[in-house]
Amino acid sequence: MKYKVGIVLSGGGARGIAHLGIMKALEEFGIKISVISGTSAGAIAGAFYAKGFSIEEIITIIKSEKFFKLSNILIEKQGIFSMRGFGNIYQKYFPSNSFSDLQIPLFVSATDILKGETVCFSSGDLSKSLMASGCIPIVFQPINYNGTFYVDGGILDNFPIEPLLNQCETIIGISVNSIKKEVKEIHMRNILDRTIHLALNNSVRNKVSNCDLFIEPPNMSQFGIFDLKKADEIFDYGYKYGLSIESKIKELL
């Protein structure tokens, strides 16, 4: 096998911060990640981690940069948001803008909206790859890259395990889109979020068996995809859940 421990990180918007909490627990239990495959929020968290930033540094960056503040979400003439501001953030923290500069190999998945297929990036323009992977349809303009247009990787595949299959001794999968099913009513403002949540969660089920350990904190639907104001709460929720499955994690050692 090429890698010892591979990790798959799902999309999920702000819920992706839970990835960092779980990864903090993995670190404390002695798990060293050799390769990362992620989409959308998982790709973003994975990129910062692969660059060598500590978990604490990544949380600080997320909070200080405020990814969804108006200066980062630029309104175009047709009224759709642009992700150029996100590109500025990535250029700041990844100045070489290259996958080859990362300390841990990284695979970033996005959806080619023209061809209707998932594309996996592991070389080339890192910033464009991350923007493509996290480009929420309708909210943001599709990303024009390599002669085609991309939107959020989670649309077709919210759990991109394929790049790691037959490449790793151990595969750990993390999904942050578990759904609280005991819901008696839902407000209009929450329908879009829950609809996206259901769609993202559905693409994961048939891949779980390929993981040596699958981690999915319960009731993640309590957090919205834009709930960055709850960054600390989401991180703590993921971290505490990671600590709670200590025995399962240590079985991998």
Short mmCIF file of N, CA, C and O in Angstrom, two decimals, residues 1 25 37 39 63 102-103 131 133 139 155-157 169 179 183 203 208 212 218 222 224 226-227 230 239:
data_model
loop_
_atom_site.label_atom_id
_atom_site.label_comp_id
_atom_site.label_asym_id
_atom_site.label_seq_id
_atom_site.Cartn_x
_atom_site.Cartn_y
_atom_site.Cartn_z
N MET A 1 0.84 -1.20 0.00
CA MET A 1 0.00 0.00 0.00
C MET A 1 0.88 1.26 0.00
O MET A 1 1.94 1.29 0.62
N ALA A 25 -9.05 14.85 18.04
CA ALA A 25 -9.12 13.64 18.85
C ALA A 25 -8.24 12.54 18.26
O ALA A 25 -7.53 11.83 18.99
N SER A 37 -8.58 12.93 1.31
CA SER A 37 -9.49 13.15 0.20
C SER A 37 -10.73 13.85 0.75
O SER A 37 -11.34 13.37 1.71
N THR A 39 -14.17 16.87 -0.02
CA THR A 39 -14.98 17.69 -0.92
C THR A 39 -15.57 18.85 -0.15
O THR A 39 -15.85 18.72 1.05
N LYS A 63 -12.29 31.64 11.86
CA LYS A 63 -13.01 32.68 12.61
C LYS A 63 -12.55 34.08 12.22
O LYS A 63 -13.36 35.00 12.10
N LEU A 102 2.09 21.12 -0.39
CA LEU A 102 1.43 20.57 0.80
C LEU A 102 2.29 19.48 1.44
O LEU A 102 2.97 18.73 0.75
N GLN A 103 2.22 19.38 2.74
CA GLN A 103 3.00 18.38 3.47
C GLN A 103 2.36 16.99 3.41
O GLN A 103 3.03 15.99 3.59
N MET A 131 -12.05 26.42 -4.58
CA MET A 131 -13.26 27.20 -4.88
C MET A 131 -14.27 26.35 -5.65
O MET A 131 -15.47 26.41 -5.39
N SER A 133 -14.61 23.10 -5.54
CA SER A 133 -15.14 22.07 -4.65
C SER A 133 -16.21 22.61 -3.71
O SER A 133 -17.15 21.90 -3.35
N VAL A 139 -26.20 29.76 -5.09
CA VAL A 139 -25.64 30.79 -4.22
C VAL A 139 -24.45 31.47 -4.89
O VAL A 139 -24.31 32.69 -4.87
N ILE A 155 -22.46 17.62 -4.65
CA ILE A 155 -23.67 17.43 -5.44
C ILE A 155 -23.78 16.00 -5.96
O ILE A 155 -24.84 15.37 -5.89
N LEU A 156 -22.69 15.46 -6.47
CA LEU A 156 -22.70 14.10 -6.99
C LEU A 156 -22.05 13.10 -6.03
O LEU A 156 -22.39 11.92 -6.03
N ASP A 157 -21.10 13.58 -5.24
CA ASP A 157 -20.35 12.67 -4.38
C ASP A 157 -19.87 13.41 -3.14
O ASP A 157 -18.88 14.13 -3.18
N GLU A 169 -3.42 1.43 3.87
CA GLU A 169 -3.57 0.31 4.79
C GLU A 169 -4.84 0.48 5.61
O GLU A 169 -5.54 -0.50 5.89
N ILE A 179 -28.55 13.26 10.33
CA ILE A 179 -29.81 14.00 10.40
C ILE A 179 -30.63 13.59 11.62
O ILE A 179 -30.79 12.41 11.92
N VAL A 183 -38.14 15.13 14.02
CA VAL A 183 -38.52 16.52 13.80
C VAL A 183 -40.01 16.58 13.48
O VAL A 183 -40.48 15.94 12.54
N SER A 203 -25.60 10.23 -0.37
CA SER A 203 -24.53 9.71 -1.21
C SER A 203 -23.44 8.98 -0.44
O SER A 203 -22.51 8.43 -1.03
N VAL A 208 -19.75 3.39 3.13
CA VAL A 208 -19.31 3.20 4.52
C VAL A 208 -18.53 1.90 4.69
O VAL A 208 -17.53 1.84 5.43
N ASP A 212 -12.33 1.47 7.23
CA ASP A 212 -11.96 0.68 8.40
C ASP A 212 -12.57 1.28 9.66
O ASP A 212 -12.83 0.58 10.63
N PRO A 218 -23.71 12.24 15.77
CA PRO A 218 -25.17 12.27 15.59
C PRO A 218 -25.74 13.69 15.58
O PRO A 218 -25.13 14.63 16.09
N GLN A 222 -28.49 19.91 13.64
CA GLN A 222 -28.75 21.01 14.57
C GLN A 222 -27.95 22.26 14.18
O GLN A 222 -28.24 23.37 14.61
N GLY A 224 -26.54 24.69 11.00
CA GLY A 224 -26.82 25.04 9.61
C GLY A 224 -25.54 25.12 8.79
O GLY A 224 -24.44 25.25 9.33
N PHE A 226 -24.45 27.48 7.06
CA PHE A 226 -23.81 28.79 7.14
C PHE A 226 -23.56 29.23 8.59
O PHE A 226 -23.28 30.40 8.84
N ASP A 227 -23.64 28.30 9.53
CA ASP A 227 -23.54 28.62 10.96
C ASP A 227 -22.11 28.84 11.44
O ASP A 227 -21.72 28.29 12.49
N LYS A 230 -21.17 29.67 15.00
CA LYS A 230 -21.12 28.60 16.00
C LYS A 230 -19.86 27.74 15.84
O LYS A 230 -19.84 26.58 16.24
N TYR A 239 -15.11 17.30 18.55
CA TYR A 239 -14.00 16.86 19.41
C TYR A 239 -14.49 15.90 20.50
O TYR A 239 -13.91 14.83 20.71
#
